[in-house]
Structures are given as structure tokens and as C-alpha cells.
DNA sequence: GACTCAGAAAACAACAGACT
DNA sequence: AGTCTGTTGTTTTCTGAGTC
């Protein structure tokens, strides 16, 4: 492990925050979370999309984004999908229980994806597309919403977030096909922790060890000891803890950013 | 039992060529 | 010029056999 380069990475991420759309660092130097600013403009309000996780409707969108990111495809698609959900102004818990609405939304997905891409802000590397199975996951989330919220409240009460992790990681259909969500679970915990929605969410379980982060961590420049891919929940949590020990409340952000600033090394 | 790695899987983008 | 069809490439996660 190369401590000097790790410190250099943190310094470079902070110095280049304006050039990196996902680096939301506030005036106090604290990471404000990804959903605090999508860097995608809402044409109705003219403002950049963000989520207030104190609202259940916005919490739903956070889970939706995490589910989108539990599949293959460019990460920008999930970001734009979240922005689209926000622009709908529908109550997700009734809207996405309706099979007809889901079919309608699938039908027009390529059209709305094209429209929202033109809203400006975040520059996608490729044409924005909403996978049809994104919508199936929304139904899964809506149907299971009560038990998800209950597991979070129980985790807070018993000071044990494994209760939530067990709940969300066993829910089929939040990944591709009938698969489950795994690697993006820390993302949900991270955003909830940053906005202080529940008490005592451990920071060590808030780092996302996805392929982009792992690739950066394992490169010769940092030589951080991590598995190539986290195949189980314990492996995800272990990797998350290692990342947290190095970057604390910047979480996986510096490693995620590495690819965009590697030329500066 | 934890980790590693190659390949599978999934959905779509981008492109090329054939046909109307 | 437009549309259709098939091929190849991209992106990311998941699986399962093998290794330490």
C-alpha cells in the first residue's frame, strides 16, 4: 500500500472538485453525498436535481438508483433515471404498484431518456438509455417498501445495520433479472448517513467496492489489498471497511474519481 | 473458508450492409 | 433516404470451479 499516493489522491480530488461532477464537497470540505446534487438540470425548476432523504418519496428514488447501478451499463444511465423519477412528481408507492403504468413507462422509456439527456449538466459518455428491467425493480421496491423501512428503523433501534443489509440483500429482482443487490448497498447507507436520516449508520459499511473503485485501489499507484471482485456480502463489507479506514468520510469517492484524474499523477 | 480468475450473462449502442 | 437485420463492441455484475 502506498500511503503517499493515497494522500496525493485525496488532495487532487479536493483540488479538482469543480471539474468532477460527482464530487460534491461542501464549503466545510465535507463530502455532501452523491444525491445532494445530480448535476442534471430539472427543466421545470431550472435547478439541479437533488434528493432530500427526509422525504420517503426521495428515499425511494435513492433505492431505485442503487438498483439501477446493480446492473450492467454506464453509471450515467442510473443518474439520469433518478432525475427522471424525480421529475415525474408521482407518488412512487402507488404509481409503481400499477402494472399498466409500468407498461406505459417501459413503452416510452427511450423517448424520455433522450429528452432528459438534453437537460444538460452531466455529460454522459454514451447515449442515455433506461433498461426495461429498471422498471420491474421499481415494482419490487414499491411492494416491499414497508419492510425495507421497518428494517431500517429496527437497525437504528438495535444499533445493528446487518438487519437492513440482510433484508435488502435477500430481496430478489433488485439486480438484473431475479438477482439481488449487493455491491451498491453501501451506497444507500452512505447517502442516508450523510443526510443523517438514521442514527449510528457505521461509516465502515458505506464504501462501494464496485469494479471502478477496485480497479483504482489495486493499481500499482495505490496497491491497496482488495479482492478482484466482492462475491458475498461479508466480502463487500470487508472491502468497504478497508476503504473507509483509508479515506474516512470521503468514502470510496477518491478511488471512484481516480480514472478521471489519473493523468495528474 | 476466503480468495481468485475466467468466462457467462444481460441489455443495449454503434456500426455495416441489404433491401425497399 | 429511410428502414430493417445482423454483427460486434461496451459496460458492469454474477457464477462456479479452482487455489491457497
PDB file of C-alpha atoms (C1' of nucleotides) in Angstrom:
ATOM      1  CA  UNK A   1       0.000   0.000   0.000  1.00  0.00           C
ATOM      2  CA  UNK A   2       1.337   3.419  -0.970  1.00  0.00           C
ATOM      3  CA  UNK A   3       0.340   5.992   1.640  1.00  0.00           C
ATOM      4  CA  UNK A   4       1.973   8.939  -0.143  1.00  0.00           C
ATOM      5  CA  UNK A   5      -0.025   8.380  -3.315  1.00  0.00           C
ATOM      6  CA  UNK A   6      -3.223   7.887  -1.332  1.00  0.00           C
ATOM      7  CA  UNK A   7      -2.713  11.280   0.291  1.00  0.00           C
ATOM      8  CA  UNK A   8      -1.914  12.766  -3.097  1.00  0.00           C
ATOM      9  CA  UNK A   9      -5.154  11.318  -4.494  1.00  0.00           C
ATOM     10  CA  UNK A  10      -7.223  12.893  -1.704  1.00  0.00           C
ATOM     11  CA  UNK A  11      -5.511  16.234  -2.317  1.00  0.00           C
ATOM     12  CA  UNK A  12      -6.095  16.043  -6.086  1.00  0.00           C
ATOM     13  CA  UNK A  13      -9.782  15.124  -5.685  1.00  0.00           C
ATOM     14  CA  UNK A  14     -10.345  18.099  -3.398  1.00  0.00           C
ATOM     15  CA  UNK A  15      -8.424  20.432  -5.719  1.00  0.00           C
ATOM     16  CA  UNK A  16     -10.325  19.306  -8.817  1.00  0.00           C
ATOM     17  CA  UNK A  17     -13.803  19.054  -7.359  1.00  0.00           C
ATOM     18  CA  UNK A  18     -15.226  21.592  -9.804  1.00  0.00           C
ATOM     19  CA  UNK A  19     -14.176  19.532 -12.802  1.00  0.00           C
ATOM     20  CA  UNK A  20     -15.681  16.301 -11.439  1.00  0.00           C
ATOM     21  CA  UNK A  21     -19.492  16.355 -11.468  1.00  0.00           C
ATOM     22  CA  UNK A  22     -19.935  13.658  -8.821  1.00  0.00           C
ATOM     23  CA  UNK A  23     -17.552  15.251  -6.294  1.00  0.00           C
ATOM     24  CA  UNK A  24     -19.983  17.172  -4.090  1.00  0.00           C
ATOM     25  CA  UNK A  25     -17.741  18.608  -1.399  1.00  0.00           C
ATOM     26  CA  UNK A  26     -19.291  21.436   0.630  1.00  0.00           C
ATOM     27  CA  UNK A  27     -17.655  24.675   1.785  1.00  0.00           C
ATOM     28  CA  UNK A  28     -16.501  22.976   5.001  1.00  0.00           C
ATOM     29  CA  UNK A  29     -14.653  20.353   2.989  1.00  0.00           C
ATOM     30  CA  UNK A  30     -17.103  17.575   3.825  1.00  0.00           C
ATOM     31  CA  UNK A  31     -18.481  15.152   1.274  1.00  0.00           C
ATOM     32  CA  UNK A  32     -22.151  16.043   0.808  1.00  0.00           C
ATOM     33  CA  UNK A  33     -23.162  12.788  -0.854  1.00  0.00           C
ATOM     34  CA  UNK A  34     -23.948  11.907  -4.424  1.00  0.00           C
ATOM     35  CA  UNK A  35     -27.670  12.695  -4.259  1.00  0.00           C
ATOM     36  CA  UNK A  36     -27.069  16.183  -2.875  1.00  0.00           C
ATOM     37  CA  UNK A  37     -26.501  17.292  -6.479  1.00  0.00           C
ATOM     38  CA  UNK A  38     -27.003  15.160  -9.588  1.00  0.00           C
ATOM     39  CA  UNK A  39     -25.593  17.870 -11.862  1.00  0.00           C
ATOM     40  CA  UNK A  40     -28.598  17.297 -14.081  1.00  0.00           C
ATOM     41  CA  UNK A  41     -30.937  20.237 -14.600  1.00  0.00           C
ATOM     42  CA  UNK A  42     -34.679  19.916 -13.991  1.00  0.00           C
ATOM     43  CA  UNK A  43     -36.210  21.907 -16.835  1.00  0.00           C
ATOM     44  CA  UNK A  44     -39.316  22.792 -14.821  1.00  0.00           C
ATOM     45  CA  UNK A  45     -37.474  24.408 -11.935  1.00  0.00           C
ATOM     46  CA  UNK A  46     -34.261  25.287 -13.746  1.00  0.00           C
ATOM     47  CA  UNK A  47     -32.330  23.879 -10.812  1.00  0.00           C
ATOM     48  CA  UNK A  48     -30.036  20.908 -10.496  1.00  0.00           C
ATOM     49  CA  UNK A  49     -31.768  17.765  -9.270  1.00  0.00           C
ATOM     50  CA  UNK A  50     -31.132  16.667  -5.679  1.00  0.00           C
ATOM     51  CA  UNK A  51     -32.784  14.402  -3.134  1.00  0.00           C
ATOM     52  CA  UNK A  52     -33.998  15.261   0.339  1.00  0.00           C
ATOM     53  CA  UNK A  53     -33.840  11.867   2.023  1.00  0.00           C
ATOM     54  CA  UNK A  54     -36.052  13.022   4.881  1.00  0.00           C
ATOM     55  CA  UNK A  55     -38.904  12.529   2.374  1.00  0.00           C
ATOM     56  CA  UNK A  56     -39.939   8.912   1.753  1.00  0.00           C
ATOM     57  CA  UNK A  57     -40.516   9.661  -1.945  1.00  0.00           C
ATOM     58  CA  UNK A  58     -36.916  10.786  -2.318  1.00  0.00           C
ATOM     59  CA  UNK A  59     -35.677   7.809  -0.317  1.00  0.00           C
ATOM     60  CA  UNK A  60     -37.487   5.610  -2.816  1.00  0.00           C
ATOM     61  CA  UNK A  61     -35.545   7.256  -5.652  1.00  0.00           C
ATOM     62  CA  UNK A  62     -32.267   6.583  -3.813  1.00  0.00           C
ATOM     63  CA  UNK A  63     -33.128   2.887  -3.670  1.00  0.00           C
ATOM     64  CA  UNK A  64     -34.157   2.983  -7.331  1.00  0.00           C
ATOM     65  CA  UNK A  65     -30.782   4.427  -8.329  1.00  0.00           C
ATOM     66  CA  UNK A  66     -28.922   1.820  -6.286  1.00  0.00           C
ATOM     67  CA  UNK A  67     -30.944  -0.865  -8.039  1.00  0.00           C
ATOM     68  CA  UNK A  68     -30.127   0.593 -11.479  1.00  0.00           C
ATOM     69  CA  UNK A  69     -26.473   0.581 -10.555  1.00  0.00           C
ATOM     70  CA  UNK A  70     -26.696  -3.089  -9.571  1.00  0.00           C
ATOM     71  CA  UNK A  71     -26.786  -3.921 -13.266  1.00  0.00           C
ATOM     72  CA  UNK A  72     -24.519  -3.638 -16.250  1.00  0.00           C
ATOM     73  CA  UNK A  73     -24.495  -0.416 -18.218  1.00  0.00           C
ATOM     74  CA  UNK A  74     -22.962   3.031 -17.885  1.00  0.00           C
ATOM     75  CA  UNK A  75     -23.464   4.613 -14.448  1.00  0.00           C
ATOM     76  CA  UNK A  76     -24.836   7.782 -16.056  1.00  0.00           C
ATOM     77  CA  UNK A  77     -27.988   5.856 -17.003  1.00  0.00           C
ATOM     78  CA  UNK A  78     -28.871   5.367 -13.341  1.00  0.00           C
ATOM     79  CA  UNK A  79     -28.205   9.016 -12.617  1.00  0.00           C
ATOM     80  CA  UNK A  80     -30.497  10.175 -15.399  1.00  0.00           C
ATOM     81  CA  UNK A  81     -33.126   7.620 -14.410  1.00  0.00           C
ATOM     82  CA  UNK A  82     -33.141   9.067 -10.893  1.00  0.00           C
ATOM     83  CA  UNK A  83     -33.534  12.552 -12.332  1.00  0.00           C
ATOM     84  CA  UNK A  84     -36.417  11.326 -14.481  1.00  0.00           C
ATOM     85  CA  UNK A  85     -38.172   9.732 -11.486  1.00  0.00           C
ATOM     86  CA  UNK A  86     -37.810  12.983  -9.575  1.00  0.00           C
ATOM     87  CA  UNK A  87     -39.319  14.947 -12.478  1.00  0.00           C
ATOM     88  CA  UNK A  88     -42.393  12.686 -12.557  1.00  0.00           C
ATOM     89  CA  UNK A  89     -43.823  14.088  -9.303  1.00  0.00           C
ATOM     90  CA  UNK A  90     -45.817  10.889  -8.820  1.00  0.00           C
ATOM     91  CA  UNK A  91     -46.216   9.098  -5.520  1.00  0.00           C
ATOM     92  CA  UNK A  92     -43.959   6.109  -6.196  1.00  0.00           C
ATOM     93  CA  UNK A  93     -45.715   3.804  -3.736  1.00  0.00           C
ATOM     94  CA  UNK A  94     -48.963   3.818  -5.677  1.00  0.00           C
ATOM     95  CA  UNK A  95     -47.647   4.631  -9.164  1.00  0.00           C
ATOM     96  CA  UNK A  96     -45.201   1.733  -9.414  1.00  0.00           C
ATOM     97  CA  UNK A  97     -47.669  -0.793  -8.000  1.00  0.00           C
ATOM     98  CA  UNK A  98     -49.752  -0.290 -11.138  1.00  0.00           C
ATOM     99  CA  UNK A  99     -48.831  -2.773 -13.865  1.00  0.00           C
ATOM    100  CA  UNK A 100     -50.413  -0.583 -16.557  1.00  0.00           C
ATOM    101  CA  UNK A 101     -48.325   2.420 -15.563  1.00  0.00           C
ATOM    102  CA  UNK A 102     -45.177   0.285 -15.591  1.00  0.00           C
ATOM    103  CA  UNK A 103     -46.003  -0.946 -19.098  1.00  0.00           C
ATOM    104  CA  UNK A 104     -46.669   2.622 -20.270  1.00  0.00           C
ATOM    105  CA  UNK A 105     -43.403   3.842 -18.812  1.00  0.00           C
ATOM    106  CA  UNK A 106     -41.459   0.995 -20.436  1.00  0.00           C
ATOM    107  CA  UNK A 107     -43.064   1.857 -23.741  1.00  0.00           C
ATOM    108  CA  UNK A 108     -41.858   5.451 -23.698  1.00  0.00           C
ATOM    109  CA  UNK A 109     -38.514   4.818 -21.999  1.00  0.00           C
ATOM    110  CA  UNK A 110     -36.288   5.532 -24.987  1.00  0.00           C
ATOM    111  CA  UNK A 111     -38.162   8.755 -25.715  1.00  0.00           C
ATOM    112  CA  UNK A 112     -37.947  10.128 -22.166  1.00  0.00           C
ATOM    113  CA  UNK A 113     -34.307   9.065 -21.877  1.00  0.00           C
ATOM    114  CA  UNK A 114     -33.493  11.071 -24.968  1.00  0.00           C
ATOM    115  CA  UNK A 115     -35.402  14.083 -23.653  1.00  0.00           C
ATOM    116  CA  UNK A 116     -33.785  14.146 -20.235  1.00  0.00           C
ATOM    117  CA  UNK A 117     -30.318  13.721 -21.709  1.00  0.00           C
ATOM    118  CA  UNK A 118     -30.815  17.130 -23.326  1.00  0.00           C
ATOM    119  CA  UNK A 119     -31.494  18.796 -19.967  1.00  0.00           C
ATOM    120  CA  UNK A 120     -27.818  19.492 -19.613  1.00  0.00           C
ATOM    121  CA  UNK A 121     -25.280  19.264 -16.850  1.00  0.00           C
ATOM    122  CA  UNK A 122     -23.776  15.811 -16.542  1.00  0.00           C
ATOM    123  CA  UNK A 123     -22.208  14.703 -19.817  1.00  0.00           C
ATOM    124  CA  UNK A 124     -22.931  11.026 -20.499  1.00  0.00           C
ATOM    125  CA  UNK A 125     -20.177   9.071 -22.214  1.00  0.00           C
ATOM    126  CA  UNK A 126     -22.808   7.387 -24.350  1.00  0.00           C
ATOM    127  CA  UNK A 127     -26.414   7.860 -25.329  1.00  0.00           C
ATOM    128  CA  UNK A 128     -28.612   7.623 -22.242  1.00  0.00           C
ATOM    129  CA  UNK A 129     -30.830   4.522 -22.102  1.00  0.00           C
ATOM    130  CA  UNK A 130     -33.214   3.204 -19.451  1.00  0.00           C
ATOM    131  CA  UNK A 131     -33.148  -0.570 -19.322  1.00  0.00           C
ATOM    132  CA  UNK A 132     -36.605  -2.086 -19.335  1.00  0.00           C
ATOM    133  CA  UNK A 133     -35.816  -4.108 -16.213  1.00  0.00           C
ATOM    134  CA  UNK A 134     -35.215  -0.879 -14.242  1.00  0.00           C
ATOM    135  CA  UNK A 135     -38.998  -0.606 -14.140  1.00  0.00           C
ATOM    136  CA  UNK A 136     -39.522  -4.127 -12.825  1.00  0.00           C
ATOM    137  CA  UNK A 137     -37.317  -3.264  -9.861  1.00  0.00           C
ATOM    138  CA  UNK A 138     -39.463  -0.234  -9.074  1.00  0.00           C
ATOM    139  CA  UNK A 139     -42.395  -2.578  -8.577  1.00  0.00           C
ATOM    140  CA  UNK A 140     -40.298  -4.784  -6.284  1.00  0.00           C
ATOM    141  CA  UNK A 141     -39.294  -1.726  -4.257  1.00  0.00           C
ATOM    142  CA  UNK A 142     -42.846  -0.387  -4.029  1.00  0.00           C
ATOM    143  CA  UNK A 143     -44.227  -3.750  -2.946  1.00  0.00           C
ATOM    144  CA  UNK A 144     -41.555  -4.268  -0.290  1.00  0.00           C
ATOM    145  CA  UNK A 145     -41.272  -0.676   0.842  1.00  0.00           C
ATOM    146  CA  UNK A 146     -42.820  -1.189   4.263  1.00  0.00           C
ATOM    147  CA  UNK A 147     -40.466  -3.994   5.197  1.00  0.00           C
ATOM    148  CA  UNK A 148     -37.467  -2.019   3.914  1.00  0.00           C
ATOM    149  CA  UNK A 149     -38.362   0.974   6.077  1.00  0.00           C
ATOM    150  CA  UNK A 150     -39.106  -1.276   9.024  1.00  0.00           C
ATOM    151  CA  UNK A 151     -35.699  -2.946   8.730  1.00  0.00           C
ATOM    152  CA  UNK A 152     -34.006   0.468   8.773  1.00  0.00           C
ATOM    153  CA  UNK A 153     -35.923   1.540  11.869  1.00  0.00           C
ATOM    154  CA  UNK A 154     -35.090  -1.760  13.585  1.00  0.00           C
ATOM    155  CA  UNK A 155     -31.433  -1.340  12.629  1.00  0.00           C
ATOM    156  CA  UNK A 156     -31.428   2.100  14.208  1.00  0.00           C
ATOM    157  CA  UNK A 157     -33.228   0.940  17.344  1.00  0.00           C
ATOM    158  CA  UNK A 158     -31.000  -2.090  17.871  1.00  0.00           C
ATOM    159  CA  UNK A 159     -27.887  -0.324  16.599  1.00  0.00           C
ATOM    160  CA  UNK A 160     -27.272  -3.152  14.142  1.00  0.00           C
ATOM    161  CA  UNK A 161     -27.428  -2.360  10.429  1.00  0.00           C
ATOM    162  CA  UNK A 162     -26.960  -6.003   9.493  1.00  0.00           C
ATOM    163  CA  UNK A 163     -30.731  -6.185   9.937  1.00  0.00           C
ATOM    164  CA  UNK A 164     -31.181  -3.833   6.989  1.00  0.00           C
ATOM    165  CA  UNK A 165     -28.376  -5.392   4.953  1.00  0.00           C
ATOM    166  CA  UNK A 166     -29.896  -8.862   5.361  1.00  0.00           C
ATOM    167  CA  UNK A 167     -33.292  -7.514   4.342  1.00  0.00           C
ATOM    168  CA  UNK A 168     -32.232  -5.643   1.198  1.00  0.00           C
ATOM    169  CA  UNK A 169     -29.706  -8.251   0.044  1.00  0.00           C
ATOM    170  CA  UNK A 170     -32.295 -11.025   0.097  1.00  0.00           C
ATOM    171  CA  UNK A 171     -34.834  -9.127  -1.999  1.00  0.00           C
ATOM    172  CA  UNK A 172     -34.919 -10.715  -5.447  1.00  0.00           C
ATOM    173  CA  UNK A 173     -35.340  -8.520  -8.511  1.00  0.00           C
ATOM    174  CA  UNK A 174     -33.272  -5.505  -7.438  1.00  0.00           C
ATOM    175  CA  UNK A 175     -30.422  -6.655  -9.687  1.00  0.00           C
ATOM    176  CA  UNK A 176     -30.609  -7.943 -13.274  1.00  0.00           C
ATOM    177  CA  UNK A 177     -33.398 -10.488 -13.695  1.00  0.00           C
ATOM    178  CA  UNK A 178     -34.200 -12.212 -10.395  1.00  0.00           C
ATOM    179  CA  UNK A 179     -30.853 -11.277  -8.924  1.00  0.00           C
ATOM    180  CA  UNK A 180     -30.239  -9.323  -5.761  1.00  0.00           C
ATOM    181  CA  UNK A 181     -28.493  -6.079  -4.930  1.00  0.00           C
ATOM    182  CA  UNK A 182     -25.092  -6.462  -3.318  1.00  0.00           C
ATOM    183  CA  UNK A 183     -22.303  -4.076  -4.139  1.00  0.00           C
ATOM    184  CA  UNK A 184     -24.438  -0.950  -4.153  1.00  0.00           C
ATOM    185  CA  UNK A 185     -25.925  -1.492  -0.671  1.00  0.00           C
ATOM    186  CA  UNK A 186     -23.196   0.671   0.931  1.00  0.00           C
ATOM    187  CA  UNK A 187     -24.267   3.497  -1.388  1.00  0.00           C
ATOM    188  CA  UNK A 188     -27.706   3.548   0.228  1.00  0.00           C
ATOM    189  CA  UNK A 189     -26.207   3.516   3.716  1.00  0.00           C
ATOM    190  CA  UNK A 190     -23.722   6.227   2.783  1.00  0.00           C
ATOM    191  CA  UNK A 191     -26.317   8.671   1.496  1.00  0.00           C
ATOM    192  CA  UNK A 192     -28.606   8.043   4.497  1.00  0.00           C
ATOM    193  CA  UNK A 193     -25.660   8.537   6.852  1.00  0.00           C
ATOM    194  CA  UNK A 194     -24.547  11.773   5.225  1.00  0.00           C
ATOM    195  CA  UNK A 195     -28.036  13.264   5.392  1.00  0.00           C
ATOM    196  CA  UNK A 196     -28.334  11.999   8.958  1.00  0.00           C
ATOM    197  CA  UNK A 197     -31.670  10.271   8.390  1.00  0.00           C
ATOM    198  CA  UNK A 198     -30.965   7.387  10.762  1.00  0.00           C
ATOM    199  CA  UNK A 199     -28.647   7.344  13.729  1.00  0.00           C
ATOM    200  CA  UNK A 200     -25.455   5.349  14.076  1.00  0.00           C
ATOM    201  CA  UNK A 201     -25.035   4.149  10.493  1.00  0.00           C
ATOM    202  CA  UNK A 202     -21.444   2.880  10.573  1.00  0.00           C
ATOM    203  CA  UNK A 203     -19.153   4.677   8.135  1.00  0.00           C
ATOM    204  CA  UNK A 204     -17.182   1.474   7.609  1.00  0.00           C
ATOM    205  CA  UNK A 205     -20.168  -0.004   5.726  1.00  0.00           C
ATOM    206  CA  UNK A 206     -20.620   2.991   3.454  1.00  0.00           C
ATOM    207  CA  UNK A 207     -17.962   2.468   0.765  1.00  0.00           C
ATOM    208  CA  UNK A 208     -18.971   0.956  -2.569  1.00  0.00           C
ATOM    209  CA  UNK A 209     -16.404  -1.608  -3.765  1.00  0.00           C
ATOM    210  CA  UNK A 210     -17.512  -1.645  -7.412  1.00  0.00           C
ATOM    211  CA  UNK A 211     -15.282  -2.522 -10.339  1.00  0.00           C
ATOM    212  CA  UNK A 212     -14.150   1.038 -10.976  1.00  0.00           C
ATOM    213  CA  UNK A 213     -13.192   1.554  -7.321  1.00  0.00           C
ATOM    214  CA  UNK A 214     -11.464  -1.828  -7.001  1.00  0.00           C
ATOM    215  CA  UNK A 215      -9.506  -1.300 -10.207  1.00  0.00           C
ATOM    216  CA  UNK A 216      -8.160   2.000  -8.939  1.00  0.00           C
ATOM    217  CA  UNK A 217      -7.402   0.613  -5.466  1.00  0.00           C
ATOM    218  CA  UNK A 218      -5.451  -2.354  -6.804  1.00  0.00           C
ATOM    219  CA  UNK A 219      -3.425  -0.371  -9.319  1.00  0.00           C
ATOM    220  CA  UNK A 220       0.313  -0.130  -8.660  1.00  0.00           C
ATOM    221  CA  UNK A 221      -0.059   3.526  -7.706  1.00  0.00           C
ATOM    222  CA  UNK A 222      -2.022   2.702  -4.531  1.00  0.00           C
ATOM    223  CA  UNK A 223      -1.518  -1.066  -4.144  1.00  0.00           C
ATOM    224  CA  UNK A 224      -4.423  -1.421  -1.736  1.00  0.00           C
ATOM    225  CA  UNK A 225      -5.088  -5.039  -0.861  1.00  0.00           C
ATOM    226  CA  UNK A 226      -8.615  -5.895  -2.019  1.00  0.00           C
ATOM    227  CA  UNK A 227     -10.216  -8.869  -3.781  1.00  0.00           C
ATOM    228  CA  UNK A 228     -10.783  -8.506  -7.541  1.00  0.00           C
ATOM    229  CA  UNK A 229     -14.484  -8.785  -7.058  1.00  0.00           C
ATOM    230  CA  UNK A 230     -16.651  -8.996  -3.954  1.00  0.00           C
ATOM    231  CA  UNK A 231     -18.857 -12.042  -4.392  1.00  0.00           C
ATOM    232  CA  UNK A 232     -20.564 -12.154  -0.998  1.00  0.00           C
ATOM    233  CA  UNK A 233     -21.990  -9.658   1.485  1.00  0.00           C
ATOM    234  CA  UNK A 234     -19.186 -10.304   4.033  1.00  0.00           C
ATOM    235  CA  UNK A 235     -16.648  -9.633   1.248  1.00  0.00           C
ATOM    236  CA  UNK A 236     -18.401  -6.371   0.325  1.00  0.00           C
ATOM    237  CA  UNK A 237     -18.419  -5.199   3.948  1.00  0.00           C
ATOM    238  CA  UNK A 238     -14.793  -6.172   4.479  1.00  0.00           C
ATOM    239  CA  UNK A 239     -13.697  -4.288   1.364  1.00  0.00           C
ATOM    240  CA  UNK A 240     -15.807  -1.313   2.392  1.00  0.00           C
ATOM    241  CA  UNK A 241     -14.166  -1.227   5.794  1.00  0.00           C
ATOM    242  CA  UNK A 242     -10.679  -1.247   4.287  1.00  0.00           C
ATOM    243  CA  UNK A 243     -11.569   1.662   2.016  1.00  0.00           C
ATOM    244  CA  UNK A 244     -13.140   3.574   4.903  1.00  0.00           C
ATOM    245  CA  UNK A 245     -10.047   3.138   7.042  1.00  0.00           C
ATOM    246  CA  UNK A 246      -8.006   4.897   4.349  1.00  0.00           C
ATOM    247  CA  UNK A 247     -10.358   7.632   3.182  1.00  0.00           C
ATOM    248  CA  UNK A 248     -12.795   8.016   6.139  1.00  0.00           C
ATOM    249  CA  UNK A 249     -15.677  10.316   5.277  1.00  0.00           C
ATOM    250  CA  UNK A 250     -14.681  10.736   1.645  1.00  0.00           C
ATOM    251  CA  UNK A 251     -15.630   7.044   1.414  1.00  0.00           C
ATOM    252  CA  UNK A 252     -14.907   5.450  -1.985  1.00  0.00           C
ATOM    253  CA  UNK A 253     -15.111   8.812  -3.737  1.00  0.00           C
ATOM    254  CA  UNK A 254     -11.353   9.370  -4.307  1.00  0.00           C
ATOM    255  CA  UNK A 255     -10.929   5.879  -5.758  1.00  0.00           C
ATOM    256  CA  UNK A 256     -14.001   6.335  -7.960  1.00  0.00           C
ATOM    257  CA  UNK A 257     -12.560   9.639  -9.188  1.00  0.00           C
ATOM    258  CA  UNK A 258      -9.117   8.223  -9.933  1.00  0.00           C
ATOM    259  CA  UNK A 259      -9.854   7.277 -13.524  1.00  0.00           C
ATOM    260  CA  UNK A 260     -10.765  10.874 -14.347  1.00  0.00           C
ATOM    261  CA  UNK A 261      -7.635  12.423 -12.802  1.00  0.00           C
ATOM    262  CA  UNK A 262      -5.015   9.728 -13.326  1.00  0.00           C
ATOM    263  CA  UNK A 263      -3.179  11.938 -15.812  1.00  0.00           C
ATOM    264  CA  UNK A 264      -2.246  14.236 -12.922  1.00  0.00           C
ATOM    265  CA  UNK A 265      -0.127  11.519 -11.298  1.00  0.00           C
TER     266      UNK A 265
ATOM    267  C1'  DG B   1     -13.484 -20.905   4.465  1.00  0.00           C
ATOM    268  C1'  DA B   2     -11.656 -16.932   1.959  1.00  0.00           C
ATOM    269  C1'  DC B   3      -9.973 -15.561  -2.114  1.00  0.00           C
ATOM    270  C1'  DT B   4      -9.055 -15.525  -7.315  1.00  0.00           C
ATOM    271  C1'  DC B   5      -9.932 -15.650 -12.040  1.00  0.00           C
ATOM    272  C1'  DA B   6     -12.016 -16.632 -16.482  1.00  0.00           C
ATOM    273  C1'  DG B   7     -15.977 -16.707 -18.589  1.00  0.00           C
ATOM    274  C1'  DA B   8     -21.175 -16.041 -18.619  1.00  0.00           C
ATOM    275  C1'  DA B   9     -24.908 -13.079 -18.538  1.00  0.00           C
ATOM    276  C1'  DA B  10     -27.658  -9.122 -19.638  1.00  0.00           C
ATOM    277  C1'  DA B  11     -29.146  -5.249 -22.184  1.00  0.00           C
ATOM    278  C1'  DC B  12     -28.129  -2.016 -25.189  1.00  0.00           C
ATOM    279  C1'  DA B  13     -25.039   1.111 -28.513  1.00  0.00           C
ATOM    280  C1'  DA B  14     -22.823   1.575 -32.678  1.00  0.00           C
ATOM    281  C1'  DC B  15     -21.950   0.189 -36.987  1.00  0.00           C
ATOM    282  C1'  DA B  16     -22.339  -2.046 -41.620  1.00  0.00           C
ATOM    283  C1'  DG B  17     -24.704  -3.733 -45.340  1.00  0.00           C
ATOM    284  C1'  DA B  18     -29.072  -5.192 -47.837  1.00  0.00           C
ATOM    285  C1'  DC B  19     -33.386  -4.067 -49.242  1.00  0.00           C
ATOM    286  C1'  DT B  20     -37.164  -1.218 -50.419  1.00  0.00           C
TER     287       DT B  20
ATOM    288  C1'  DA C   1     -33.260   8.476 -47.979  1.00  0.00           C
ATOM    289  C1'  DG C   2     -35.208   5.618 -44.771  1.00  0.00           C
ATOM    290  C1'  DT C   3     -35.791   1.052 -42.528  1.00  0.00           C
ATOM    291  C1'  DC C   4     -34.661  -3.450 -41.336  1.00  0.00           C
ATOM    292  C1'  DT C   5     -31.431  -7.024 -39.841  1.00  0.00           C
ATOM    293  C1'  DG C   6     -27.434  -8.938 -38.197  1.00  0.00           C
ATOM    294  C1'  DT C   7     -22.781  -8.355 -36.110  1.00  0.00           C
ATOM    295  C1'  DT C   8     -19.583  -6.562 -32.999  1.00  0.00           C
ATOM    296  C1'  DG C   9     -18.397  -3.695 -29.001  1.00  0.00           C
ATOM    297  C1'  DT C  10     -19.294  -1.733 -24.371  1.00  0.00           C
ATOM    298  C1'  DT C  11     -20.229  -1.838 -19.568  1.00  0.00           C
ATOM    299  C1'  DT C  12     -20.849  -3.980 -15.342  1.00  0.00           C
ATOM    300  C1'  DT C  13     -22.205  -7.712 -12.348  1.00  0.00           C
ATOM    301  C1'  DC C  14     -22.585 -12.647 -11.338  1.00  0.00           C
ATOM    302  C1'  DT C  15     -21.231 -17.632 -11.309  1.00  0.00           C
ATOM    303  C1'  DG C  16     -18.623 -21.515 -10.397  1.00  0.00           C
ATOM    304  C1'  DA C  17     -14.549 -24.146 -10.475  1.00  0.00           C
ATOM    305  C1'  DG C  18     -10.092 -23.972  -8.771  1.00  0.00           C
ATOM    306  C1'  DT C  19      -6.356 -22.452  -5.380  1.00  0.00           C
ATOM    307  C1'  DC C  20      -4.244 -21.174  -1.137  1.00  0.00           C
TER     308       DC C  20
END
